Coordinates of C-alpha atoms in Angstrom, one line a residue:
M1 CA 0.0 0.0 0.0
M2 CA 1.1 3.6 -0.5
R3 CA 2.6 5.2 2.6
T4 CA 3.4 8.9 2.9
V5 CA 5.2 11.0 5.5
T6 CA 7.0 14.3 5.8
V7 CA 10.3 14.2 3.8
L8 CA 12.0 16.7 6.0
L9 CA 14.1 13.9 7.5
L10 CA 15.7 13.7 4.1
L11 CA 15.9 17.3 3.1
H12 CA 17.0 18.9 6.3
A13 CA 19.5 16.4 7.7
S14 CA 22.5 18.7 7.8
F15 CA 22.0 19.1 11.6
A16 CA 21.9 16.5 14.2
F17 CA 18.8 15.3 16.0
G18 CA 18.4 18.0 18.6
D19 CA 21.6 19.9 17.8
L20 CA 20.7 23.6 17.3
C21 CA 22.8 24.9 20.1
N22 CA 25.5 26.2 17.9
V23 CA 23.3 27.9 15.3
L24 CA 22.5 31.0 17.3
P25 CA 23.8 30.9 20.9
L26 CA 21.6 32.9 23.3
S27 CA 23.3 34.6 26.2
D28 CA 20.3 34.4 28.5
Y29 CA 19.1 30.9 27.5
G30 CA 20.8 27.6 28.1
C31 CA 20.5 25.1 25.1
F32 CA 20.1 21.4 25.7
A33 CA 19.9 18.7 23.0
G34 CA 17.1 16.2 23.4
H35 CA 17.2 15.6 27.1
C36 CA 15.0 15.9 30.2
L37 CA 16.9 17.8 32.8
T38 CA 16.6 17.4 36.5
D39 CA 15.9 19.8 39.3
G40 CA 18.8 18.4 41.4
P41 CA 21.0 15.4 41.7
A42 CA 18.3 13.3 43.4
S43 CA 15.4 14.5 41.3
P44 CA 13.9 12.4 38.5
P45 CA 13.5 14.0 35.0
T46 CA 10.2 15.7 34.5
C47 CA 9.2 15.9 30.9
S48 CA 6.2 18.3 31.1
P49 CA 3.5 18.8 28.5
Y50 CA 4.0 21.8 26.4
L51 CA 2.0 25.0 27.0
S52 CA 1.3 25.6 23.3
K53 CA 2.8 25.1 19.9
A54 CA 3.2 27.5 17.0
N55 CA 4.0 27.3 13.3
L56 CA 6.9 29.5 12.3
T57 CA 7.4 31.3 9.0
C58 CA 11.1 30.7 8.4
N59 CA 11.1 28.1 5.6
G60 CA 13.8 26.1 7.2
N61 CA 16.0 28.9 8.2
L62 CA 17.1 27.8 11.6
T63 CA 18.5 31.1 12.8
C64 CA 15.2 32.7 12.0
A65 CA 13.4 29.9 13.8
I66 CA 15.3 30.5 17.0
V67 CA 14.6 34.2 16.9
Q68 CA 10.9 33.7 16.2
A69 CA 10.5 31.1 18.8
R70 CA 12.2 33.2 21.4
S71 CA 10.0 36.1 20.6
L72 CA 6.9 34.0 20.8
C73 CA 7.9 32.6 24.2
E74 CA 8.7 36.0 25.6
S75 CA 5.4 37.3 24.5
T76 CA 3.5 34.4 25.9
P77 CA 2.5 34.6 29.6
T78 CA 4.2 31.9 31.8
C79 CA 6.5 30.7 29.0
S80 CA 10.1 30.4 29.9
S81 CA 11.3 27.7 27.5
F82 CA 10.9 26.7 23.9
A83 CA 11.9 23.7 21.8
L84 CA 12.7 23.3 18.0
D85 CA 13.2 20.3 15.8
P86 CA 15.5 20.8 12.8
T87 CA 15.0 17.2 11.5
F88 CA 11.4 16.3 11.2
H89 CA 9.9 19.8 11.3
S90 CA 12.8 21.8 9.8
G91 CA 12.6 24.2 12.7
D92 CA 9.2 25.4 11.5
L93 CA 7.4 24.2 14.6
A94 CA 8.0 25.6 18.1
L95 CA 6.8 24.1 21.3
L96 CA 6.5 26.6 24.2
Y97 CA 6.8 25.6 27.9
T98 CA 5.6 27.0 31.2
A99 CA 7.8 28.5 33.9
N100 CA 9.2 25.9 36.3
T101 CA 9.5 23.3 33.6
S102 CA 12.8 21.7 34.3
G103 CA 12.5 18.9 31.8
L104 CA 11.2 19.3 28.3
I105 CA 11.4 16.8 25.4
A106 CA 12.2 13.1 25.8
N107 CA 13.2 12.9 22.2
A108 CA 16.6 13.4 20.7
A109 CA 15.2 15.2 17.7
W110 CA 14.5 18.4 19.6
S111 CA 16.7 21.2 21.0
V112 CA 15.5 23.0 24.1
F113 CA 16.2 26.6 25.1
I114 CA 15.6 27.4 28.8
K115 CA 15.7 30.9 30.0
G116 CA 18.1 31.6 32.9
V117 CA 19.7 28.1 32.9
S118 CA 23.5 28.0 32.7
P119 CA 24.5 24.7 31.1
S120 CA 27.7 22.9 32.2
P121 CA 29.5 19.8 30.9
P122 CA 28.9 16.5 32.7
P123 CA 31.4 15.3 35.3
S124 CA 33.4 12.2 34.7
P125 CA 31.8 9.0 36.2
F126 CA 35.3 7.7 37.2
H127 CA 37.1 8.5 40.4
P128 CA 40.3 10.6 39.7
G129 CA 43.6 8.9 40.2
P130 CA 43.8 5.1 41.1
C131 CA 40.7 3.0 40.6
Q132 CA 38.7 2.4 43.8
S133 CA 36.2 -0.3 42.4
H134 CA 35.5 -2.3 39.4
H135 CA 33.1 0.5 38.3
D136 CA 36.2 2.6 37.7
C137 CA 37.2 -0.1 35.2
S138 CA 33.9 0.2 33.3
L139 CA 33.0 -3.4 34.5
N140 CA 35.4 -4.3 31.6
G141 CA 38.1 -5.4 34.0
V142 CA 38.9 -5.6 37.7
C143 CA 40.5 -3.0 40.0
R144 CA 43.6 -4.4 41.7
G145 CA 45.9 -2.3 43.8
G146 CA 44.5 0.9 42.3
E147 CA 45.1 -0.3 38.7
C148 CA 42.5 -1.5 36.2
I149 CA 43.3 -5.0 34.7
C150 CA 41.3 -5.0 31.5
N151 CA 39.4 -8.0 30.0
S152 CA 40.3 -9.1 26.6
G153 CA 39.2 -6.6 23.9
W154 CA 39.5 -3.5 26.2
R155 CA 42.2 -1.0 27.0
G156 CA 42.7 2.3 28.7
N157 CA 43.2 3.5 32.3
H158 CA 39.5 2.7 32.9
C159 CA 39.2 -0.2 30.4
Q160 CA 37.0 2.2 28.5
H161 CA 38.3 1.9 24.9
L162 CA 37.9 -1.0 22.5
N163 CA 41.3 -2.4 21.5
L164 CA 40.6 -2.3 17.7
K165 CA 42.9 -3.9 15.1
P166 CA 43.9 -2.2 11.8
I167 CA 41.5 -2.5 8.9
S168 CA 41.9 -3.6 5.3
N169 CA 40.9 -1.5 2.3
V170 CA 37.8 -3.6 1.6
S171 CA 34.7 -3.3 3.8
A172 CA 32.8 -6.3 5.1
Y173 CA 29.8 -5.4 2.9
G174 CA 29.3 -2.5 0.6
T175 CA 32.6 -2.0 -1.4
S176 CA 32.6 -5.2 -3.4
P177 CA 30.1 -5.1 -4.9
N178 CA 29.6 -1.3 -4.6
V179 CA 26.2 -1.1 -2.9
T180 CA 24.9 1.1 -0.1
S181 CA 24.6 -0.8 3.2
W182 CA 24.1 0.4 6.8
G183 CA 25.2 -1.9 9.6
A184 CA 24.9 -5.7 10.2
T185 CA 24.8 -8.5 12.8
I186 CA 26.7 -11.8 12.6
V187 CA 26.3 -15.3 14.0
A188 CA 29.1 -17.9 13.7
V189 CA 28.0 -21.5 13.0
N190 CA 30.7 -24.1 12.6
D191 CA 33.2 -22.7 10.0
T192 CA 30.8 -20.1 8.5
Y193 CA 30.1 -16.5 9.5
H194 CA 26.5 -15.5 8.7
M195 CA 25.9 -11.8 8.3
F196 CA 22.5 -10.1 8.2
V197 CA 23.0 -6.7 6.7
T198 CA 20.9 -3.7 5.8
E199 CA 21.2 -3.1 2.0
E200 CA 19.6 -0.3 -0.1
V201 CA 18.0 -1.6 -3.2
G202 CA 17.4 0.0 -6.6
G203 CA 20.8 1.7 -6.6
C204 CA 19.7 4.0 -3.8
G205 CA 21.7 5.6 -1.1
L206 CA 20.8 6.0 2.5
T207 CA 18.6 9.0 1.8
Y208 CA 15.8 6.4 1.0
W209 CA 16.5 4.0 3.8
A210 CA 12.9 4.3 5.0
S211 CA 11.5 2.9 1.7
N212 CA 14.4 1.0 0.1
S213 CA 16.1 -0.9 2.9
Q214 CA 16.1 -4.7 2.8
I215 CA 17.8 -7.3 5.0
V216 CA 20.3 -9.5 3.2
H217 CA 21.9 -12.8 4.3
A218 CA 25.6 -12.9 3.4
T219 CA 28.3 -15.4 4.4
S220 CA 32.1 -15.6 4.7
Q221 CA 34.6 -18.2 5.8
T222 CA 36.5 -15.5 7.6
L223 CA 35.3 -13.0 10.2
A224 CA 36.7 -10.0 8.3
G225 CA 35.0 -10.9 5.1
P226 CA 34.2 -9.7 2.5
Y227 CA 30.7 -11.3 2.8
V228 CA 28.9 -12.7 -0.2
K229 CA 25.2 -12.2 -0.6
Q230 CA 23.2 -15.4 -0.4
S231 CA 19.5 -14.3 -0.2
V232 CA 17.1 -11.5 0.7
V233 CA 15.6 -12.4 4.1
T234 CA 13.1 -9.5 4.4
P235 CA 12.1 -7.2 1.6
P236 CA 11.8 -3.4 1.6
S237 CA 11.4 -1.7 3.9
T238 CA 13.2 -3.5 6.7
S239 CA 16.4 -2.7 8.4
N240 CA 18.7 -2.7 11.5
P241 CA 18.8 -6.5 12.1
Q242 CA 20.1 -7.9 15.3
I243 CA 20.4 -11.7 15.9
V244 CA 20.7 -13.9 19.0
Y245 CA 20.6 -17.6 19.5
N246 CA 18.3 -18.9 22.2
N247 CA 19.8 -22.1 23.7
R248 CA 16.5 -22.8 25.5
T249 CA 14.5 -23.1 22.3
G250 CA 17.3 -24.0 19.8
T251 CA 16.2 -21.1 17.6
Y252 CA 17.7 -18.0 16.1
L253 CA 15.8 -14.7 16.8
L254 CA 16.3 -12.0 14.2
F255 CA 14.9 -8.6 15.4
H256 CA 14.6 -5.7 13.0
I257 CA 12.5 -2.6 12.2
T258 CA 10.1 -2.1 9.3
G259 CA 9.6 1.1 7.4
A260 CA 11.0 4.0 9.4
G261 CA 10.9 2.0 12.6
S262 CA 8.0 3.7 14.3
S263 CA 4.3 3.6 13.7
S264 CA 4.4 7.4 13.9
R265 CA 6.3 7.7 10.6
S266 CA 5.2 6.4 7.2
V267 CA 7.5 5.8 4.3
V268 CA 8.6 8.2 1.6
T269 CA 7.6 6.7 -1.8
E270 CA 7.9 9.6 -4.2
P271 CA 10.0 9.2 -7.3
H272 CA 13.7 9.9 -6.8
Q273 CA 17.0 9.6 -8.4
C274 CA 17.6 5.9 -7.8
H275 CA 17.2 3.2 -10.4
S276 CA 14.0 1.8 -8.9
K277 CA 11.6 2.9 -6.3
I278 CA 9.7 0.7 -3.9
N279 CA 6.0 1.5 -3.4
G280 CA 4.5 -1.6 -1.9
A281 CA 5.2 -3.9 -4.8
T282 CA 6.9 -7.2 -4.2
W283 CA 10.7 -7.3 -4.5
E284 CA 12.7 -10.4 -5.6
G285 CA 9.5 -12.4 -5.2
L286 CA 8.9 -11.4 -1.5
A287 CA 5.8 -9.7 -0.2
P288 CA 6.2 -6.2 1.4
P289 CA 6.4 -6.1 5.2
P290 CA 3.6 -4.8 7.4
D291 CA 3.2 -1.2 8.5
D292 CA 6.1 0.5 10.3
G293 CA 7.2 -1.0 13.6
T294 CA 9.2 -3.8 14.9
G295 CA 9.7 -7.2 13.4
L296 CA 10.8 -10.5 14.9
L297 CA 11.7 -13.6 12.9
E298 CA 12.5 -17.1 14.2
S299 CA 14.4 -20.0 12.5
N300 CA 16.1 -23.2 13.4
S301 CA 19.0 -22.3 11.0
P302 CA 20.6 -19.1 9.8
W303 CA 19.8 -20.3 6.3
G304 CA 16.1 -20.1 7.2
P305 CA 13.2 -20.5 6.6
W306 CA 12.3 -17.6 8.8
H307 CA 8.9 -17.3 10.5
P308 CA 7.4 -14.1 12.0
S309 CA 6.7 -13.9 15.7
E310 CA 5.0 -11.3 18.0
F311 CA 7.0 -8.6 19.9
L312 CA 6.5 -5.2 21.4
D313 CA 6.6 -1.8 19.7
C314 CA 10.4 -1.3 20.0
N315 CA 12.4 0.9 17.7
N316 CA 15.9 -0.4 16.9
P317 CA 15.5 -3.5 19.0
A318 CA 18.7 -4.9 20.6
P319 CA 18.3 -8.4 22.0
A320 CA 20.7 -10.2 24.4
I321 CA 20.4 -13.4 26.4
H322 CA 21.5 -13.2 30.1
P323 CA 23.7 -16.0 31.4
N324 CA 20.6 -17.2 33.3
G325 CA 18.8 -17.7 30.0
T326 CA 16.5 -14.6 30.2
L327 CA 16.0 -12.6 27.0
F328 CA 16.4 -8.9 27.4
V329 CA 15.8 -6.3 24.7
A330 CA 16.9 -2.7 24.6
C331 CA 14.9 -0.2 22.4
H332 CA 15.3 3.4 21.3
N333 CA 11.8 4.6 22.0
G334 CA 12.7 8.3 22.5
P335 CA 15.3 7.5 25.2
I336 CA 17.0 4.1 25.3
M337 CA 14.8 1.7 27.2
M338 CA 14.8 -2.0 28.1
T339 CA 12.5 -4.9 28.7
R340 CA 12.8 -8.6 29.6
Q341 CA 10.9 -11.7 28.7
R342 CA 8.8 -13.3 31.4
P343 CA 8.6 -17.1 31.9
D344 CA 5.2 -17.0 30.2
G345 CA 6.7 -15.4 27.1
S346 CA 5.3 -11.9 27.6
F347 CA 7.5 -8.9 28.1
T348 CA 7.8 -6.5 31.0
P349 CA 7.0 -2.8 30.5
L350 CA 9.8 -0.8 29.0
V351 CA 12.1 1.0 31.5
D352 CA 14.1 4.1 30.8
I353 CA 17.8 3.4 31.3
A354 CA 19.3 6.6 29.8
Q355 CA 17.0 9.7 30.0
G356 CA 18.1 12.1 32.7
H357 CA 21.3 10.2 33.6
P358 CA 24.0 12.7 34.3
F359 CA 26.7 11.2 32.2
V360 CA 24.8 10.4 29.0
P361 CA 27.0 12.0 26.3
G362 CA 24.6 13.7 24.0
N363 CA 21.8 12.1 21.9
C364 CA 21.9 8.3 22.0
E365 CA 20.4 5.8 19.6
D366 CA 21.1 2.5 18.0
P367 CA 21.7 0.5 21.2
F368 CA 23.6 -2.8 21.2
L369 CA 23.0 -4.8 24.4
Y370 CA 25.2 -7.6 25.8
F371 CA 26.2 -9.4 29.0
D372 CA 29.7 -10.1 30.2
A373 CA 30.7 -13.4 31.8
Q374 CA 29.7 -12.2 35.2
G375 CA 26.2 -11.2 34.0
H376 CA 26.8 -7.5 34.0
F377 CA 24.7 -5.4 31.7
H378 CA 26.5 -3.5 28.9
L379 CA 25.3 -1.2 26.2
I380 CA 27.1 0.3 23.2
A381 CA 25.2 3.1 21.5
H382 CA 25.6 5.8 18.8
C383 CA 25.8 9.0 20.8
Y384 CA 26.5 12.3 19.3
V385 CA 26.4 16.0 20.1
C386 CA 26.7 17.3 16.5
Y387 CA 25.9 16.1 13.0
W388 CA 29.0 17.1 11.2
Y389 CA 31.7 14.6 12.1
P390 CA 34.6 15.2 12.8
A391 CA 35.8 18.7 13.7
E392 CA 37.5 19.3 10.3
A393 CA 34.1 19.7 8.7
G394 CA 34.1 23.0 10.5
Q395 CA 30.7 22.8 12.1
C396 CA 31.3 20.9 15.3
K397 CA 33.9 22.1 17.8
Q398 CA 34.8 21.2 21.3
R399 CA 32.6 23.8 22.9
N400 CA 31.6 22.4 26.3
T401 CA 28.5 24.6 26.2
T402 CA 25.5 22.3 27.0
A403 CA 24.7 19.8 29.6
C404 CA 25.2 16.9 27.2
D405 CA 28.4 18.3 25.5
K406 CA 31.9 17.4 26.3
G407 CA 33.6 17.6 22.9
V408 CA 32.7 15.6 19.8
T409 CA 31.7 12.0 20.1
C410 CA 30.0 9.2 18.1
S411 CA 29.7 6.4 20.7
A412 CA 29.1 5.7 24.3
H413 CA 29.3 2.7 26.7
A414 CA 26.8 2.1 29.5
F415 CA 27.3 -0.5 32.2
S416 CA 25.3 -1.8 35.2
E417 CA 25.4 -4.6 37.7
D418 CA 21.6 -4.8 38.2
G419 CA 20.2 -3.6 34.8
L420 CA 18.5 -0.7 36.6
N421 CA 21.2 1.8 37.5
F422 CA 23.5 2.4 34.5
T423 CA 26.7 4.5 34.3
W424 CA 27.2 6.1 30.9
V425 CA 30.6 6.9 29.5
G426 CA 31.4 8.9 26.3
S427 CA 33.4 11.8 24.9
D428 CA 37.1 11.2 25.5
D429 CA 36.3 8.0 27.3
A430 CA 34.1 6.7 24.5
P431 CA 34.7 3.1 23.3
Y432 CA 35.6 4.2 19.8
D433 CA 35.7 7.4 17.7
F434 CA 35.4 8.4 14.1
T435 CA 38.7 7.0 12.9
S436 CA 40.2 3.6 12.0
L437 CA 43.8 2.6 11.6
A438 CA 44.5 1.0 8.2
T439 CA 47.0 -1.9 7.9
T440 CA 49.1 0.6 5.9
G441 CA 49.4 2.8 8.9
E442 CA 47.1 5.5 7.5
V443 CA 44.3 6.9 9.6
V444 CA 40.9 6.4 8.0
N445 CA 38.3 9.1 8.9
H446 CA 34.6 8.2 8.8
S447 CA 32.2 11.2 8.6
T448 CA 29.6 9.1 10.4
R449 CA 29.9 5.9 12.4
E450 CA 26.5 4.6 13.6
R451 CA 24.5 1.3 14.1
P452 CA 27.1 -0.3 16.5
W453 CA 27.0 -4.1 17.0
M454 CA 29.7 -6.4 18.4
L455 CA 30.4 -10.1 17.9
L456 CA 31.4 -11.8 21.2
D457 CA 33.5 -14.9 21.8
G458 CA 32.6 -17.8 24.1
N459 CA 33.8 -15.9 27.1
S460 CA 31.6 -12.8 26.2
N461 CA 34.6 -10.8 25.2
P462 CA 34.3 -8.6 22.0
Q463 CA 35.7 -10.1 18.8
A464 CA 34.6 -7.5 16.3
L465 CA 32.9 -4.1 16.1
I466 CA 30.5 -3.5 13.2
N467 CA 29.2 0.0 12.2
G468 CA 27.4 1.7 9.3
V469 CA 29.8 4.4 8.1
S470 CA 30.0 7.1 5.6
P471 CA 33.4 8.1 4.1
S472 CA 32.2 11.4 2.6
F473 CA 33.5 14.9 3.8
P474 CA 31.6 17.0 4.4
Q475 CA 29.0 14.6 5.8
L476 CA 26.9 13.7 2.7
K477 CA 24.9 10.6 3.7
F478 CA 21.6 12.1 2.7
V479 CA 22.7 13.9 -0.6
D480 CA 21.6 12.4 -3.9
G481 CA 24.4 11.5 -6.3
V482 CA 27.1 11.3 -3.6
D483 CA 25.1 9.4 -0.9
W484 CA 27.0 6.2 -0.2
T485 CA 27.5 4.3 3.0
Y486 CA 29.0 0.9 3.8
T487 CA 29.3 -1.6 6.6
L488 CA 32.6 -1.6 8.4
L489 CA 33.9 -4.5 10.4
V490 CA 36.9 -4.0 12.7
E491 CA 38.4 -7.0 14.5
I492 CA 39.2 -6.5 18.2
E493 CA 42.5 -7.6 19.9

């Protein structure tokens, strides 16, 4: 069936979700990107309903939008805060908030301007000097005699950085053949690595991911690849696969999203500059998926056949099996949230594990959830404070000006012993950055690095990091004609 939605996601993506804080800094307003704030260290975030909303007349000019929204707020009784969304509304819709509203939008797409608030960078979650507990080692190692002894795959004074190996000049999927892809998940069975990867069909780039993404099964005899396409598992529009093997049932569970990943967004199906457009017709003999949302497939083999199963409304689902056999799933439903499966097969209500936490380094999405050998909870996520990566693009500098800024970042690590209280680490302590080291010794810059996923060994240590990346400078992942992304796999020491 025909599905339509605003195309502003595609046309106005030159700023990050929620990153307007650098467009027009206001001396008397603090700017925060997509976060509920707290009244104090012990206070929960309070995301209050907006007082009113107003359509602006700026035609996508973000400086104009800030000026107009500020004027509207200051002319509206009881308004002391306003929010703008450069991504889905092109800055042409303003939300106005009452006085005493400490928390605003629980959605990373919005930037919030609060009168009289002085933002400050988050403190480090680690104790200065010698470690005092395993938490000072990111739960990626143990603290002995004031020094962190890191588990395999991790390095740094706090075991906070992944120990990544140099990469070759051929990506795992996307450079040979030359096709746009955007992240993957892998399961190893005997001597074969099975990859499930998001691929754009019809010669399209990532601009049309919401309509032209499909999930492909590809294989390789080596972890590094390259991986060879075997079949299409799910037709357009499906993306962001993550796979786990359930020992209890002897089945593979393949989670993914359909369409744009949320029932609140339909799919762009207008003609574009690709070779083919997808408008609900079958593709490679497969029927189109259902309306936007979350998909779950089950199979006894990575070769299929795959059978649909029921699951929650969960954007970018990230499944992981706890050592006790319980299935947990993290979601990006506004903030990053988590659920677990009950013995009867149902799932618990989603619980927020990120919003309002003091160390969350910017806007976080694309979670990857896993457990270490001790059963500790870990999350790797794409977290960012600006859209233009890295600083040489000229738009994103180390400014330390908002509550979620501490320099430029593209990743974060969260860890917890109980699955309820998470510590988030990013910025200079992030698990990885925008660069890879080539086997030639050259530093390879990625203008975006998103959709993180890691392959773990039998001891729950990371073997490889997978991301969807864009090589273009400036960042051009949504520009027709030069839009190309690929799937990068980096092995871990």
